[in-house]
Coordinates of C-alpha atoms in Angstrom, one line a residue:
X6 CA 17.2 -14.2 3.5
X7 CA 19.2 -13.9 0.4
X8 CA 16.1 -12.7 -1.7
X9 CA 15.2 -10.0 0.9
X10 CA 18.9 -8.9 0.8
X11 CA 18.6 -8.3 -3.0
X12 CA 15.4 -6.7 -3.3
X13 CA 16.5 -4.7 -0.6
X14 CA 19.6 -3.5 -2.6
X15 CA 17.4 -2.3 -5.4
X16 CA 15.5 -0.4 -2.9
X17 CA 18.4 1.2 -1.3
X18 CA 19.5 1.8 -4.7
X19 CA 16.4 2.8 -6.6
X20 CA 17.4 6.3 -7.4
X21 CA 17.3 6.6 -11.0
X22 CA 21.0 5.8 -11.8
X23 CA 20.7 4.9 -15.5
X24 CA 23.2 5.6 -17.9
X25 CA 25.1 9.1 -17.8
X26 CA 22.6 12.0 -19.9
X27 CA 24.1 13.7 -22.6
X28 CA 24.9 17.4 -21.7
X29 CA 22.4 19.8 -21.4
X30 CA 21.7 22.2 -24.5
X31 CA 24.1 25.3 -24.2
X32 CA 21.2 27.7 -24.5
X33 CA 19.1 25.6 -21.6
X34 CA 16.9 28.0 -19.9
X35 CA 13.8 25.9 -18.7
X36 CA 10.9 28.0 -18.2
X37 CA 8.7 27.9 -15.2
X38 CA 6.3 25.8 -17.0
X39 CA 9.1 23.6 -18.4
X40 CA 10.0 22.9 -14.8
X41 CA 6.1 22.3 -13.7
X42 CA 5.7 20.0 -16.4
X43 CA 9.1 17.8 -16.0
X44 CA 8.2 18.0 -11.9
X45 CA 4.7 15.9 -12.7
X46 CA 6.8 13.7 -15.2
X47 CA 8.5 12.4 -11.8
X48 CA 5.6 12.5 -9.8
X49 CA 3.3 10.0 -12.4
X50 CA 6.6 8.1 -12.2
X51 CA 6.2 7.3 -8.7
X52 CA 9.8 9.3 -8.2
X53 CA 10.5 12.6 -6.3
X54 CA 11.4 15.6 -8.6
X55 CA 14.0 17.9 -8.2
X56 CA 13.8 20.7 -5.8
X57 CA 13.7 24.2 -6.7
X58 CA 17.2 24.8 -5.5
X59 CA 18.0 22.4 -8.2
X60 CA 19.9 24.3 -11.5
X61 CA 18.3 24.0 -15.1
X62 CA 21.2 21.3 -16.2
X63 CA 20.7 19.0 -12.9
X64 CA 16.8 18.8 -13.2
X65 CA 17.9 18.3 -17.4
X66 CA 20.1 15.6 -16.5
X67 CA 17.7 14.0 -13.8
X68 CA 14.5 13.8 -16.5
X69 CA 17.0 12.1 -18.9
X70 CA 17.7 9.5 -16.6
X71 CA 13.9 9.2 -15.6
X72 CA 13.1 9.1 -19.6
X73 CA 16.0 6.3 -19.8
X74 CA 13.7 4.4 -16.7
X75 CA 10.1 5.1 -17.8
X76 CA 10.9 4.0 -21.7
X77 CA 12.5 1.0 -20.1
X78 CA 15.8 1.3 -21.3
X79 CA 17.9 0.5 -18.6
X80 CA 18.5 -2.9 -19.5
X81 CA 18.1 -5.6 -22.3
X82 CA 15.2 -8.4 -20.5
X83 CA 16.6 -11.3 -22.8
X84 CA 20.0 -10.6 -21.7
X85 CA 19.0 -11.4 -18.1
X86 CA 16.7 -14.3 -19.0
X87 CA 15.9 -15.6 -22.7
X88 CA 12.4 -16.7 -21.4
X89 CA 11.9 -12.7 -21.1
X90 CA 10.8 -12.1 -24.9
X91 CA 9.2 -8.7 -24.4
X92 CA 11.0 -5.4 -25.0
X93 CA 10.6 -2.3 -25.4
X94 CA 10.8 -0.3 -28.5
X95 CA 14.1 1.6 -29.1
X96 CA 14.3 5.5 -28.6
X97 CA 16.9 7.9 -27.5
X98 CA 15.5 9.9 -24.5
X99 CA 18.7 12.5 -25.2
X100 CA 17.8 13.2 -28.8
X101 CA 13.9 13.1 -27.9
X102 CA 14.4 15.6 -25.3
X103 CA 16.9 18.1 -27.0
X104 CA 14.4 17.9 -30.0
X105 CA 11.3 18.3 -27.9
X106 CA 12.8 21.4 -25.7
X107 CA 14.2 23.1 -29.4
X108 CA 10.5 22.7 -30.8
X109 CA 8.7 24.1 -27.6
X110 CA 7.0 20.8 -26.9
X111 CA 8.9 19.7 -23.6
X112 CA 5.7 19.7 -21.4
X113 CA 4.0 17.6 -24.2
X114 CA 7.1 15.1 -24.5
X115 CA 7.5 14.5 -20.5
X116 CA 3.7 13.7 -20.5
X117 CA 4.2 10.9 -22.4
X118 CA 7.4 9.1 -20.3
X119 CA 5.3 7.0 -18.4
X120 CA 2.7 3.8 -19.8
X121 CA -0.3 4.9 -19.6
X122 CA -1.9 2.3 -18.2
X123 CA -4.2 2.8 -14.8
X124 CA -2.5 -0.1 -12.9
X125 CA 0.9 1.3 -13.5
X126 CA -0.2 4.7 -12.4
X127 CA -1.7 3.3 -9.0
X128 CA 1.6 1.1 -8.4
X129 CA 3.9 4.2 -9.1
X130 CA 1.6 5.6 -6.6
X131 CA 2.4 3.0 -4.6
X132 CA 6.4 3.3 -5.1
X133 CA 6.0 6.7 -3.2
X134 CA 3.9 5.3 -0.2
X135 CA 6.6 2.1 0.1
X136 CA 9.6 5.0 -0.4
X137 CA 8.6 7.0 2.5
X138 CA 8.4 3.8 4.7
X139 CA 11.4 2.6 3.9
X140 CA 12.9 6.2 4.2
X141 CA 11.1 6.3 8.0
X142 CA 12.8 3.0 9.0
X143 CA 10.5 0.3 7.4
X144 CA 8.2 -1.8 10.0
X145 CA 9.7 -4.3 13.0
X146 CA 9.4 -7.6 12.9
X147 CA 6.9 -9.2 14.9
X148 CA 8.2 -12.2 17.0
X149 CA 8.4 -15.3 15.8
X150 CA 6.6 -17.1 17.3
X151 CA 3.8 -15.0 17.9
X152 CA 0.0 -16.7 17.1
X153 CA -3.0 -14.6 17.1
X154 CA -7.0 -15.0 16.6
X155 CA -10.0 -13.2 17.7
X156 CA -10.7 -12.7 21.5
X157 CA -6.9 -13.5 22.3
X158 CA -5.3 -10.3 24.3
X159 CA -1.7 -8.8 25.1
X160 CA 1.3 -6.4 23.7
X161 CA 1.4 -8.8 20.2
X162 CA -1.6 -7.7 19.2
X163 CA -0.8 -4.1 19.5
X164 CA 2.1 -4.8 17.8
X165 CA 0.3 -6.6 15.5
X166 CA -2.4 -3.4 14.9
X167 CA 1.0 -1.0 14.5
X168 CA 2.2 -3.4 11.9
X169 CA -0.8 -3.5 9.9
X170 CA -1.1 0.6 10.2
X171 CA 2.1 0.8 8.2
X172 CA 0.6 -0.3 5.2
X173 CA -3.0 0.6 5.5
X174 CA -4.5 3.3 8.2
X175 CA -7.7 1.1 9.2
X176 CA -10.1 1.8 11.3
X177 CA -9.8 4.3 13.9
X178 CA -7.9 2.7 17.4
X179 CA -10.0 1.1 20.0
X180 CA -10.3 1.9 23.5
X181 CA -8.6 -1.6 23.9
X182 CA -6.1 -1.5 21.4
X183 CA -3.8 -4.9 23.1
X184 CA -7.9 -6.6 22.3
X185 CA -7.4 -9.0 19.3
X186 CA -11.4 -7.9 18.0
X187 CA -13.3 -7.8 15.7
X188 CA -12.4 -4.2 13.3
X189 CA -8.5 -5.9 13.8
X190 CA -9.8 -9.2 12.3
X191 CA -11.4 -8.0 9.4
X192 CA -8.4 -5.7 8.9
X193 CA -6.5 -9.0 8.8
X194 CA -8.9 -10.8 6.3
X195 CA -8.4 -7.5 3.8
X196 CA -5.1 -8.2 4.3
X197 CA -4.4 -11.4 3.8
X198 CA -6.9 -11.4 0.6
X199 CA -5.0 -9.3 -1.0
X200 CA -1.7 -10.9 -0.1
X201 CA -2.8 -14.0 -1.9
X202 CA -3.2 -15.7 1.8
X203 CA -6.2 -17.9 3.2
X204 CA -8.2 -14.9 4.7
X205 CA -9.6 -16.5 8.2
X206 CA -8.3 -13.7 10.0
X207 CA -6.2 -15.7 12.5
X208 CA -2.5 -15.1 12.3
X209 CA -0.4 -17.9 11.4
X210 CA 2.8 -19.1 10.6
X211 CA 2.2 -17.9 6.9
X212 CA 0.7 -14.8 7.9
X213 CA 3.3 -14.1 10.1
X214 CA 6.4 -15.0 7.6
X215 CA 5.0 -12.5 4.3
X216 CA 3.8 -9.7 7.7
X217 CA 7.4 -10.1 8.7
X218 CA 9.1 -9.2 4.5
X219 CA 11.1 -5.9 5.0
X220 CA 9.8 -2.8 3.9
X221 CA 12.7 -2.7 1.3
X222 CA 11.9 -6.0 -0.3
X223 CA 8.4 -4.8 -1.0
X224 CA 9.3 -1.7 -2.0
X225 CA 12.1 -3.5 -4.8
X226 CA 9.3 -5.9 -5.9
X227 CA 7.5 -2.9 -6.8
X228 CA 10.2 -1.6 -9.2
X229 CA 10.9 -5.1 -10.6
X230 CA 6.7 -5.1 -11.6
X231 CA 7.2 -1.1 -13.0
X232 CA 10.1 -2.2 -14.8
X233 CA 8.1 -5.1 -16.4
X234 CA 5.2 -2.7 -17.4
X235 CA 7.7 -0.5 -19.2
X236 CA 8.8 -4.1 -21.3
X237 CA 5.2 -4.3 -22.8
X238 CA 3.8 -2.0 -26.1
X239 CA 2.5 1.1 -24.6
X240 CA -1.1 0.3 -26.3
X241 CA -1.9 -3.0 -25.6
X242 CA -4.5 -4.4 -28.1
X243 CA -7.8 -3.5 -26.7
X244 CA -8.9 -7.4 -27.9
X245 CA -6.4 -9.9 -26.4
X246 CA -6.0 -12.6 -23.7
X247 CA -3.8 -12.3 -20.7
X248 CA -1.8 -14.9 -19.0
X249 CA -1.0 -13.5 -15.8
X250 CA 1.9 -16.4 -14.8
X251 CA 2.9 -14.6 -11.2
X252 CA -1.1 -15.0 -10.0
X253 CA -1.7 -17.6 -11.7
X254 CA -4.6 -16.2 -13.9
X255 CA -6.3 -15.4 -16.9
X256 CA -8.4 -12.4 -18.3
X257 CA -10.5 -11.6 -21.4
X258 CA -10.7 -8.2 -22.9
X259 CA -13.1 -6.8 -25.9
X260 CA -12.9 -3.4 -26.9
X261 CA -10.0 -2.9 -23.8
X262 CA -12.5 -4.5 -21.0
X263 CA -12.8 -7.3 -19.4
X264 CA -15.3 -9.7 -20.3
X265 CA -14.3 -13.0 -18.2
X266 CA -11.4 -14.1 -15.9
X267 CA -10.6 -17.3 -14.6
X268 CA -7.8 -19.2 -13.0
X269 CA -4.3 -20.8 -14.8
X270 CA -2.2 -23.4 -14.3
X271 CA 1.4 -22.0 -15.5
X272 CA 4.7 -23.7 -15.6
X273 CA 6.7 -24.5 -12.4
X274 CA 9.6 -23.4 -10.8
X275 CA 11.7 -26.0 -12.8
X276 CA 9.5 -24.9 -16.0
X277 CA 8.8 -21.2 -16.0
X278 CA 6.2 -20.1 -18.5
X279 CA 8.1 -17.3 -20.4
X280 CA 6.9 -13.9 -21.0
X281 CA 6.2 -13.2 -24.5
X282 CA 3.5 -11.8 -26.8
X283 CA 2.0 -13.5 -29.5
X284 CA -1.4 -14.7 -31.1
X285 CA -4.3 -17.0 -31.0
X286 CA -5.2 -18.2 -34.7
X287 CA -7.3 -21.4 -34.2
X288 CA -8.9 -23.5 -31.8
X289 CA -8.2 -26.9 -32.3
X290 CA -11.0 -29.6 -30.8
X291 CA -10.5 -32.9 -29.7
X292 CA -6.5 -32.6 -30.0
X293 CA -3.9 -35.4 -29.8
X294 CA -0.8 -34.7 -27.8
X295 CA 2.6 -34.4 -29.2
X296 CA 4.7 -35.3 -26.2
X297 CA 7.9 -33.2 -26.0
X298 CA 11.0 -35.8 -25.8
X299 CA 11.8 -34.8 -22.2
X300 CA 8.7 -35.5 -20.8
X301 CA 8.5 -39.0 -22.4
X302 CA 12.1 -40.0 -21.2
X303 CA 11.8 -38.7 -17.9
X304 CA 8.0 -38.9 -17.2
X305 CA 6.0 -40.8 -19.3
X306 CA 8.6 -43.7 -20.1
X307 CA 9.8 -44.6 -16.8
X308 CA 6.0 -45.6 -16.0
X309 CA 5.8 -47.5 -18.7
X310 CA 8.6 -49.5 -17.8
X311 CA 7.5 -50.0 -14.2
X312 CA 3.3 -50.9 -16.0
X313 CA 3.5 -52.5 -19.4
X314 CA -0.3 -51.8 -19.8
X315 CA 0.4 -47.8 -19.3
X316 CA 0.9 -46.8 -22.9
X317 CA -2.1 -48.6 -24.2
X318 CA -4.2 -47.8 -21.1
X319 CA -3.6 -44.1 -21.8
X320 CA -4.0 -43.6 -25.1
X321 CA 0.3 -43.4 -26.1
X322 CA 1.3 -44.8 -29.5
X323 CA 4.4 -44.5 -31.4
X324 CA 4.3 -42.2 -34.6
X325 CA 7.5 -41.4 -36.7
X326 CA 9.5 -42.2 -34.0
X327 CA 7.7 -40.3 -31.2
X328 CA 4.9 -40.8 -28.4
X329 CA 1.6 -39.3 -29.2
X330 CA -1.7 -39.7 -26.9
X331 CA -4.9 -39.5 -29.0
X332 CA -7.7 -37.7 -28.4
X333 CA -10.5 -38.2 -25.4
X334 CA -11.0 -38.0 -22.0
X335 CA -7.8 -39.1 -21.2
X336 CA -5.3 -36.7 -23.1
X337 CA -3.0 -34.2 -21.7
X338 CA -4.0 -31.1 -24.0
X339 CA -8.2 -31.7 -22.9
X340 CA -10.7 -31.5 -25.4
X341 CA -9.2 -27.8 -26.9
X342 CA -6.2 -26.5 -27.4
X343 CA -5.9 -22.9 -28.4
X344 CA -3.3 -22.3 -31.3
X345 CA -0.6 -19.8 -30.9
X346 CA 3.0 -18.4 -32.4
X347 CA 4.8 -19.9 -30.0
X348 CA 8.4 -19.0 -29.9
X349 CA 9.3 -21.5 -26.7
X350 CA 6.7 -24.2 -28.1
X351 CA 4.2 -23.7 -25.4
X352 CA 0.4 -24.3 -25.4
X353 CA -2.5 -22.6 -24.3
X354 CA -5.0 -25.7 -23.5
X355 CA -7.7 -27.4 -21.5
X356 CA -6.5 -30.3 -19.1
X357 CA -8.3 -33.7 -17.7
X358 CA -6.8 -32.7 -14.1
X359 CA -9.5 -30.0 -13.2
X360 CA -8.8 -30.2 -9.5
X361 CA -5.9 -28.8 -9.6
X362 CA -7.6 -25.4 -10.6
X363 CA -8.9 -25.5 -6.8
X364 CA -5.3 -25.0 -5.3
X365 CA -4.3 -22.0 -4.3
X366 CA -0.9 -22.7 -5.6
X367 CA -0.9 -23.3 -9.5
X368 CA 2.6 -23.4 -10.5
X369 CA 2.6 -26.8 -11.7
X370 CA 2.9 -27.3 -15.1
X371 CA 5.7 -27.8 -17.9
X372 CA 5.4 -24.5 -19.2
X373 CA 2.1 -24.6 -20.7
X374 CA -1.2 -23.1 -19.9
X375 CA -3.9 -25.0 -18.8
X376 CA -6.9 -22.7 -18.5
X377 CA -9.9 -23.6 -16.0
X378 CA -13.0 -22.9 -18.2
X379 CA -11.5 -24.1 -21.8
X380 CA -14.4 -24.3 -23.4
X381 CA -16.5 -20.8 -22.2
X382 CA -12.9 -19.4 -24.0
X383 CA -13.5 -21.3 -27.1
X384 CA -17.3 -20.3 -27.4
X385 CA -16.4 -16.7 -27.1
X386 CA -14.1 -17.0 -29.7
X387 CA -15.8 -18.7 -32.0
X388 CA -19.2 -17.4 -31.7
X389 CA -18.8 -14.5 -33.9
X390 CA -17.7 -16.8 -36.7
X391 CA -20.7 -19.2 -36.4
X392 CA -19.1 -22.0 -34.8
X393 CA -20.0 -21.6 -31.0
X394 CA -22.7 -22.7 -29.2
X395 CA -24.6 -26.2 -29.9
X396 CA -22.5 -25.9 -33.3
X397 CA -18.9 -26.0 -30.9
X398 CA -21.1 -29.0 -28.7
X399 CA -21.7 -31.1 -31.8
X400 CA -18.3 -30.8 -33.2
X401 CA -16.5 -32.0 -30.0
X402 CA -18.8 -34.7 -29.3
X403 CA -18.0 -35.8 -32.8
X404 CA -14.9 -37.2 -31.2
X405 CA -13.0 -35.8 -34.3
X406 CA -9.5 -33.9 -34.7
X407 CA -10.4 -30.9 -36.6
X408 CA -8.8 -27.1 -36.4
X409 CA -11.0 -23.8 -36.7
X410 CA -9.0 -21.0 -38.3
X411 CA -9.7 -18.0 -36.1
X412 CA -11.3 -15.2 -38.8
X413 CA -9.5 -12.4 -36.7
X414 CA -6.7 -13.2 -34.4
X415 CA -6.7 -12.6 -30.6
X416 CA -3.7 -10.6 -29.2
X417 CA -1.9 -12.9 -26.6
X418 CA 0.1 -11.2 -23.7
X419 CA 1.8 -13.7 -21.1
X420 CA 2.5 -11.3 -18.5
X421 CA 4.3 -11.9 -14.5
X422 CA 2.6 -9.3 -12.0
X423 CA 3.8 -10.4 -8.2
X424 CA 2.2 -6.8 -7.0
X425 CA -1.4 -6.1 -7.1
X426 CA -3.3 -3.5 -6.9
X427 CA -6.9 -3.0 -5.9
X428 CA -9.8 -0.8 -6.9
X429 CA -8.9 1.6 -3.7
X430 CA -5.7 1.7 -4.4
X431 CA -4.2 -0.7 -1.6
X432 CA -1.8 -3.7 -2.8
X433 CA -0.9 -7.0 -2.3
X434 CA 2.2 -8.9 -2.7
X435 CA 2.6 -12.1 -3.8
X436 CA 5.1 -14.5 -3.9
X437 CA 7.7 -14.0 -6.5
X438 CA 7.7 -18.0 -7.2
X439 CA 10.5 -18.2 -10.2
X440 CA 12.5 -15.5 -8.4
X441 CA 12.5 -13.1 -11.1
X442 CA 11.7 -10.5 -8.7
X443 CA 15.0 -11.1 -7.2
X444 CA 16.7 -11.3 -10.5
X445 CA 15.3 -8.4 -12.1
X446 CA 16.5 -6.6 -8.9
X447 CA 19.7 -7.2 -8.9
X448 CA 19.9 -6.3 -12.7
X449 CA 18.7 -2.8 -12.2
X450 CA 20.5 -2.2 -8.4
X451 CA 23.7 -2.0 -10.2
X452 CA 22.3 0.7 -12.8

């Protein structure tokens, strides 16, 4: 309940209360076209624009606060958490707006306040929908002991229909609304799939708990995800690898188009994977693992103390006073490591623990990112310089450690999304495993 309370606080305080705006220009006189353009900027941001009764000065001040928010300037991410190593470029909304007004370019300036990504626009539209739900009183909780499946009947079925309809209109109401029929099962399956649950069409404890998360909490999660979008560069590299620590998924983009997706194992709650921007500049085949001191001290050496043959059996040796694991099938880094500039010492690599990729919950590592399809990814990166395909297979089979520099380094963007937007605009929510939504919500609620 603490998480719900914190996130609800953001929803209730989600008006634009950023730093005080500067005084409007003394000659301020907004044209009808200017006011229409500024209203459109509010709508793109998922906010209700000032009404026609608002004075020019009130519209000006509200727009400056909107700009402060949409440009991601209300807080410095690293001040809240040193693992949030992303931040927007420094800008001065007040000076920009005054200059745009003086030059007659206010409409063009306002049109570029929000990030251009379609996902951001979809989240902004979702923000308007969920704000309306919150304003209307939210949705009621379903009974804590309610359990439903196909064929059941009773008032609880009607309550489930109404709860699903709060987020998704779904099919028209049936003749027997208190009967759990196949269309209702299909609606529940779709809702479960969007929200990262087992899509079995059964109302069990896990699904019930998710359905009973308050609407104000969901609105606050949308706000937190919008804020994290604002920290990213306005134009992401067309060629990039994205790792999403919220959904534990990865995607490779070429020329702005997603060409491959895969599962990822990311940091556990104790060791979250940081948010940062970097680049992959090389591929290491058959890499050794230089064991971090903490992992050696807390995990490996205690095992070796109980099992004298543990280190030798698993390929560990002492090298310059530190543990190193030799390349091979038991290596924690697997067959491939992707070299990157890492301010946090986290790696992107293969793993011998392939079974973990089948798990729904994949926040399991010490902060590093283990990729599901490392050989396919290595081939995609190395093929353009003639080192993929059979050449890559032969190099791996040789068993020798070798680093292949990428002739064109690939941008790496590590993000954290807990709200998904489907192509049809429907929204799904993931568990806030790291508690980052709550921390960000608390910070934004006081602004």
